[in-house]
Coordinates of C-alpha atoms in Angstrom, one line a residue:
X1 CA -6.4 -2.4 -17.7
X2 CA -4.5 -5.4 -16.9
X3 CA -4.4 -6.8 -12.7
X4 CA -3.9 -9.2 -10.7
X5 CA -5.1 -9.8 -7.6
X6 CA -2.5 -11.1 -5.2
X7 CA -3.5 -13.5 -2.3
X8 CA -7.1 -13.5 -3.3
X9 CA -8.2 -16.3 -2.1
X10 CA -6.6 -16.2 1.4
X11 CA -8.1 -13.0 1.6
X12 CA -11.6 -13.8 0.8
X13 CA -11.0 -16.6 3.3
X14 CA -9.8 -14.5 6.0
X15 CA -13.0 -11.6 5.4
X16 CA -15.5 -15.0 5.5
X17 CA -17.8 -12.3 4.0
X18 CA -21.6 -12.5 5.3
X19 CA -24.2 -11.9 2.7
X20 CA -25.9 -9.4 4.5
X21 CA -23.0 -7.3 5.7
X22 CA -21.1 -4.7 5.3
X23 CA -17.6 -4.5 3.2
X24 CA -14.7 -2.1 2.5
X25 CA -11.7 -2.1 0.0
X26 CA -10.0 0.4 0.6
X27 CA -7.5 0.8 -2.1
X28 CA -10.0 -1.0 -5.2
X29 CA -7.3 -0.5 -7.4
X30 CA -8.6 -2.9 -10.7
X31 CA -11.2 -4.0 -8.2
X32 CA -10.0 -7.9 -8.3
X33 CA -10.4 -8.1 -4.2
X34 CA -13.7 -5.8 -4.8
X35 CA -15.5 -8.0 -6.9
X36 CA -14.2 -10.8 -4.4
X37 CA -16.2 -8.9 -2.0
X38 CA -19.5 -8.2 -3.8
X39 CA -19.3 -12.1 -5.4
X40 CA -20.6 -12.8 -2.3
X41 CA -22.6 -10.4 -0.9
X42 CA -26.7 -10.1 -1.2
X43 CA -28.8 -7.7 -2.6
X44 CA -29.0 -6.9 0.9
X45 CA -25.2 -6.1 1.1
X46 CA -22.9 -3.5 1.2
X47 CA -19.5 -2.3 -0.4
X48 CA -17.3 0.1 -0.3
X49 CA -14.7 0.7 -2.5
X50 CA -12.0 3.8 -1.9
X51 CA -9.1 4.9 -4.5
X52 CA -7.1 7.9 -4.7
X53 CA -6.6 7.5 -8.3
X54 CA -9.6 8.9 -10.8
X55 CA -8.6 6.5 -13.3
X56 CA -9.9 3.3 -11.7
X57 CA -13.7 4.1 -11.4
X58 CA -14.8 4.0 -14.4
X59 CA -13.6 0.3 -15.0
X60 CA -14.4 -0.9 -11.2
X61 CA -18.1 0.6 -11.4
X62 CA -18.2 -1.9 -15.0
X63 CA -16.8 -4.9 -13.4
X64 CA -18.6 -4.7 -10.5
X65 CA -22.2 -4.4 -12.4
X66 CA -23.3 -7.5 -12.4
X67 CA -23.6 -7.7 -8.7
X68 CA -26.6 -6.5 -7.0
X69 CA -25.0 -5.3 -3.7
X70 CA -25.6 -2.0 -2.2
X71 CA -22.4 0.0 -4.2
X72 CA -20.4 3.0 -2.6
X73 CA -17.3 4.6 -4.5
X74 CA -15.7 7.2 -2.9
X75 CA -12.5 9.1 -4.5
X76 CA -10.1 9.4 -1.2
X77 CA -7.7 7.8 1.3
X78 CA -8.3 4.7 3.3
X79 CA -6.7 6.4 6.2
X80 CA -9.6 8.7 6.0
X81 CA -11.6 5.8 6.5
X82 CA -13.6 7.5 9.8
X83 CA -14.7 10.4 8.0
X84 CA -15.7 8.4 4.7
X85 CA -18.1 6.0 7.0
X86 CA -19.6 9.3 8.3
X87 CA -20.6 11.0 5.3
X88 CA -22.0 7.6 4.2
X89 CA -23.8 7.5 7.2
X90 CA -22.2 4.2 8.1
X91 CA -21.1 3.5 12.0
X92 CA -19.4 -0.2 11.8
X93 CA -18.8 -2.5 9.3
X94 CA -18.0 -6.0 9.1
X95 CA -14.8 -6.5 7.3
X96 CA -12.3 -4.5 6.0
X97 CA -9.0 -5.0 3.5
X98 CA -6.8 -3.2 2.0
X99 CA -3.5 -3.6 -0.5
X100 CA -0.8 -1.4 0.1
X101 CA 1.2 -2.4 -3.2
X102 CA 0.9 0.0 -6.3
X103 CA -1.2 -1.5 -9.1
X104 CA -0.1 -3.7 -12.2
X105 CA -2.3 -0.8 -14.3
X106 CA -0.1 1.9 -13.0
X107 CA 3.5 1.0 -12.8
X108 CA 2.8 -0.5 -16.8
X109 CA 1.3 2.9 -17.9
X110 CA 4.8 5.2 -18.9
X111 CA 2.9 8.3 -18.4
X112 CA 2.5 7.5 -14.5
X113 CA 5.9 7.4 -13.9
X114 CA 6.2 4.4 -11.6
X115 CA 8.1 2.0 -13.1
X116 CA 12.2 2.3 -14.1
X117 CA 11.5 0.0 -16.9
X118 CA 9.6 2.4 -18.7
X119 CA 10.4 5.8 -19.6
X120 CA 8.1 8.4 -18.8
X121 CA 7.8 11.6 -17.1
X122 CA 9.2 11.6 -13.3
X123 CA 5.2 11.0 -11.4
X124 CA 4.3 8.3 -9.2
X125 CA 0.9 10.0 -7.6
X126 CA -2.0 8.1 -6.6
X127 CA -3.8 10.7 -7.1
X128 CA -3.0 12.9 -10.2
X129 CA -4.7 16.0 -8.5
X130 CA -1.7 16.2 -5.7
X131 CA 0.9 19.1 -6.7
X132 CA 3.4 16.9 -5.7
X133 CA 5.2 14.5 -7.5
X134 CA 8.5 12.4 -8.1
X135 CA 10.0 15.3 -10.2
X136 CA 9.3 17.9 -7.6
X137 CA 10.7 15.6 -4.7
X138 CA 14.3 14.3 -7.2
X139 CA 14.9 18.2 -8.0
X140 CA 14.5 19.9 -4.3
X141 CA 14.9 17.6 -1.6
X142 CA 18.2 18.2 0.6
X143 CA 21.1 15.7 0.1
X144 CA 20.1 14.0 3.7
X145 CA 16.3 14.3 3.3
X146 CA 17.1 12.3 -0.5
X147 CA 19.5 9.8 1.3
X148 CA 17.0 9.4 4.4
X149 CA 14.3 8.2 2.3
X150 CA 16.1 6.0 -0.2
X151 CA 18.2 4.4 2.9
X152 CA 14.4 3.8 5.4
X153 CA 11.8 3.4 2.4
X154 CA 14.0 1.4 0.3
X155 CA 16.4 -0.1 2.4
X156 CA 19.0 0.9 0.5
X157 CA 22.5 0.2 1.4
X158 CA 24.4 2.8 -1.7
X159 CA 21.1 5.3 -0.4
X160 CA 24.4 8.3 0.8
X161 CA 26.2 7.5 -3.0
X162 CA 22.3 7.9 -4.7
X163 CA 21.7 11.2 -3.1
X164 CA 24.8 12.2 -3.8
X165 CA 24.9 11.5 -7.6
X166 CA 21.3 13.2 -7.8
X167 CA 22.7 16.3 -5.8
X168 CA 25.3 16.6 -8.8
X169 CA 23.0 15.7 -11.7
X170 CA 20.6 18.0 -10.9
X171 CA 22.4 21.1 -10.5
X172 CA 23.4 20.8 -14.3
X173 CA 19.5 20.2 -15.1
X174 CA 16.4 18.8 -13.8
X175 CA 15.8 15.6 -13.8
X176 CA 12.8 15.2 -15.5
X177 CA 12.5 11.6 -16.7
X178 CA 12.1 7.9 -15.2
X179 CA 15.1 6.7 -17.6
X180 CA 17.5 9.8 -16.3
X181 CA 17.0 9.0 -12.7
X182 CA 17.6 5.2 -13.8
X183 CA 21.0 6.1 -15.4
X184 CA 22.1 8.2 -12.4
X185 CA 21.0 5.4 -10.0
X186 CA 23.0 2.6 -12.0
X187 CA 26.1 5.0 -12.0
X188 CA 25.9 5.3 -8.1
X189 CA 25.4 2.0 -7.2
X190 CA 29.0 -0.5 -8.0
X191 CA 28.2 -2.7 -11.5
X192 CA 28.7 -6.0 -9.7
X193 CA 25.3 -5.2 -7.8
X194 CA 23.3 -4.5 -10.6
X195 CA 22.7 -8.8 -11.4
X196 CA 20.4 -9.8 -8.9
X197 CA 18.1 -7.3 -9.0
X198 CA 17.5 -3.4 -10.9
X199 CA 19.9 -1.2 -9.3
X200 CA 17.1 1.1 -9.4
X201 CA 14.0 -1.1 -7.4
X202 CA 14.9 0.2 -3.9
X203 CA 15.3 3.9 -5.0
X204 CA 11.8 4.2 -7.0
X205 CA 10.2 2.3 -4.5
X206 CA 11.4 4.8 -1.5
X207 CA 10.2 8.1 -4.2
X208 CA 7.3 6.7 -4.1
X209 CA 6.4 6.4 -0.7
X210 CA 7.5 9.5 0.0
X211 CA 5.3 11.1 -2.9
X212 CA 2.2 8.9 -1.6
X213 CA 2.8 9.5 2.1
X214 CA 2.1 5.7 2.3
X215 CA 4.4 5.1 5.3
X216 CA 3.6 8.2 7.9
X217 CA 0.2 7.8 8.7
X218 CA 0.0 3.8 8.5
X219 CA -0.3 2.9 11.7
X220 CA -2.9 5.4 13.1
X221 CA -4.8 4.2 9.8
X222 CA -4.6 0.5 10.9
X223 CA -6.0 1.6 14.4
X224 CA -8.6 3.8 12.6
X225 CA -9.7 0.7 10.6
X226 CA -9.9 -1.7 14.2
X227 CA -12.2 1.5 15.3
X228 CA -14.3 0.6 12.6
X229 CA -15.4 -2.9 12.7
X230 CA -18.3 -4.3 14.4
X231 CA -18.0 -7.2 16.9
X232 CA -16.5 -10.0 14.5
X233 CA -15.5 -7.9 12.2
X234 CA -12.2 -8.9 10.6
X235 CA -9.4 -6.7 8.7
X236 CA -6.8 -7.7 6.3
X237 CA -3.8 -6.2 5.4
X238 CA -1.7 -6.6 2.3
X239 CA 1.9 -5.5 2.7
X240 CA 5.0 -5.5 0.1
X241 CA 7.5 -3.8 2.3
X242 CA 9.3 -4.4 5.6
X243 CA 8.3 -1.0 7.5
X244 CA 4.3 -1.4 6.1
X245 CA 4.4 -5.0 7.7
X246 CA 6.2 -3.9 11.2
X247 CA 4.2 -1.1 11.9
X248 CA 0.8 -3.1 10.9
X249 CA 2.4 -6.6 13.3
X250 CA 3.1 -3.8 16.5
X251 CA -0.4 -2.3 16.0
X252 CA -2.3 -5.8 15.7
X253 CA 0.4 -7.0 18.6
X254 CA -0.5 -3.6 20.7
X255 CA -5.1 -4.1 20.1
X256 CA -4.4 -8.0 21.0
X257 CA -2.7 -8.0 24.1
X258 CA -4.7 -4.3 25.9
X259 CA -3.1 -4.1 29.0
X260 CA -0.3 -0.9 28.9
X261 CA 0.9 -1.0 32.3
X262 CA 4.6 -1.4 32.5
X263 CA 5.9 -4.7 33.0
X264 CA 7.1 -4.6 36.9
X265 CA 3.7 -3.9 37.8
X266 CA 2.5 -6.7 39.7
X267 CA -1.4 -6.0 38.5
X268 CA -3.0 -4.3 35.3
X269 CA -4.1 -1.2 36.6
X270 CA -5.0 0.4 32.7
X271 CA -7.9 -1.3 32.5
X272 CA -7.7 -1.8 28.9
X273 CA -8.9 -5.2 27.0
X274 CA -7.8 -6.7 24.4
X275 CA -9.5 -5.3 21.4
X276 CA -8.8 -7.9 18.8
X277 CA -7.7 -11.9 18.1
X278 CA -5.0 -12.2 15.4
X279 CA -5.6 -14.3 12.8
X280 CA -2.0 -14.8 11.7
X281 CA 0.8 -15.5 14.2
X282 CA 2.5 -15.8 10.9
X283 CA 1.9 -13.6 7.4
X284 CA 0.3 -15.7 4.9
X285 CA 3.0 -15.6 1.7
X286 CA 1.8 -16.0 -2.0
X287 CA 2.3 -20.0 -3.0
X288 CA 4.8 -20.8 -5.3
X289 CA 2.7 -21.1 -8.2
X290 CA 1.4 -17.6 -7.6
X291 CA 4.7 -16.2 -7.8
X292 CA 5.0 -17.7 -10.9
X293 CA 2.2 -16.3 -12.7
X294 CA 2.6 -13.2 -11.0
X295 CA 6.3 -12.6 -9.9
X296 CA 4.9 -9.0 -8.6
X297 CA 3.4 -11.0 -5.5
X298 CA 6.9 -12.3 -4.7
X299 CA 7.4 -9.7 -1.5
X300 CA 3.4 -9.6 -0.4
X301 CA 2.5 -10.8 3.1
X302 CA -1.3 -11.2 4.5
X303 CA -1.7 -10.1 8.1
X304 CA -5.5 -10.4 9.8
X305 CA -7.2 -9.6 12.7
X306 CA -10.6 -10.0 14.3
X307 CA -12.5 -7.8 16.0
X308 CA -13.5 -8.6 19.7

């Protein structure tokens, strides 16, 4: 299982982990960040790693062996992060991370469906025990739902023409396959825009948002995540697209400054404090020479915040 860790060592940095304390991945993935995390904790420690996707734990409980931290893994979502710490029997913890990109292991793996290099069957679920997948959303989504998703999730600008040439392939067959959806992207999209990039990034990326639910709950799970930190705590947040990185900014932006009384009000009458100190006026980018040994780090930016 091949991955690569992106902004590793700025995470680490920002989590300044404390031998003693208590840490969560939430999205473990090929555990790079996780066995980060458990590098530097003490027998005395604690992680936590979450993944929706079965696959992972087998290879994260392996890599992670040789570390003699307390060990939780727990099949689920980060943005169920409350309820997880609550079975555990956990109340706060001291850092928190997560990385909302898809993993190296599964857009190279065909049969998952991510990638439109690869030809496979039409996927992209995190978790493989969902009902819903890529093929389900391509065949039965209406022509605006279809050109709603590919024009917000992938910032698409040909997102109408998309929709529209999957509205007309379909109703000859399915579309079953990474590869047919590829060839009906390329035909919607004008051949003088397909240089600079694959005509088909934007599109699969936006399917499989939607399949993942990665964008509608985001910013409640953000707040759910300040909830959980102890005084000091700090939380780090690895985005790869636009609307992941706004929504996480306004809610970091929102816990940092407290006060919500309207602006013509002459005195804060709310009563609410600022919750957290932002570690990053700006996101931290990958280096250069990380985007050179991993080019899939290009778009990834680092956004922190400590507890107050």
């Amino acid at each position: 299982m091949k991955h690569i860790s992106v902004l590793y060592s700025e995470t680490l940095d920002i989590l300044n982990i404390k031998p003693d304390g208590i840490y969560v991945d939430g999205t473990m993935g090929g555990a790079g960040h996780s066995e980060g995390i458990c590098k530097r904790l003490s027998d005395k420690g604690t992680f936590i790693g979450i993944d929706r996707d079965d696959f992972v734990f087998d290879r994260a409980k392996e890599r992670l062996s040789p570390y003699n931290c307390k060990k939780h893994f727990v099949k689920g979502n980060f943005h169920d992060i409350k309820n997880i710490l609550q079975e555990l029997g956990i109340d706060k913890v001291d850092g928190m991370m997560v990385d909302l990109g898809v993993s190296s292991f599964q857009i190279d793996d065909e049969k998952r469906g991510f990638s439109f290099r690869h030809d496979g069957p039409l996927d992209m679920r995190m978790d493989r025990t969902s009902d819903f997948d890529a093929k389900m959303l391509v065949n039965t989504y209406s022509y605006e739902d279809l050109r709603r998703i590919i024009s917000e999730y992938g910032e698409e600008q040909f997102a109408g023409n998309i929709a529209k040439h999957i509205i007309k392939r379909r109703e000859e067959k399915p579309i079953e396959t990474t590869f047919e959806l590829v060839e009906i992207i390329k035909a919607a999209i004008p051949k003088k825009f397909h240089a600079k990039k694959h005509p088909a990034k934007k599109t699969f990326q936006a399917i499989r948002i939607e399949v993942n639910n990665e964008i509608d709950a985001l910013e409640k799970s953000v707040e759910d995540m300040i909830d959980v930190l102890d005084k000091g705590g700090k939380l780090a947040v690895i985005t790869f697209h636009s609307l992941e990185d706004r929504i996480t900014k306004k809610v970091f932006n929102d816990k940092k400054k407290g006060c919500t009384c309207p602006k013509d009000f002459p005195v804060c009458v709310c009563g609410n404090k600022p919750k957290v100190k932002v570690l990053t006026g700006k996101p931290i980018l990958p280096t250069n020479e990380e985007i050179e040994y991993n080019p899939r780090s290009r778009s990834a930016k680092l956004r922190a915040i400590e507890k107050l």
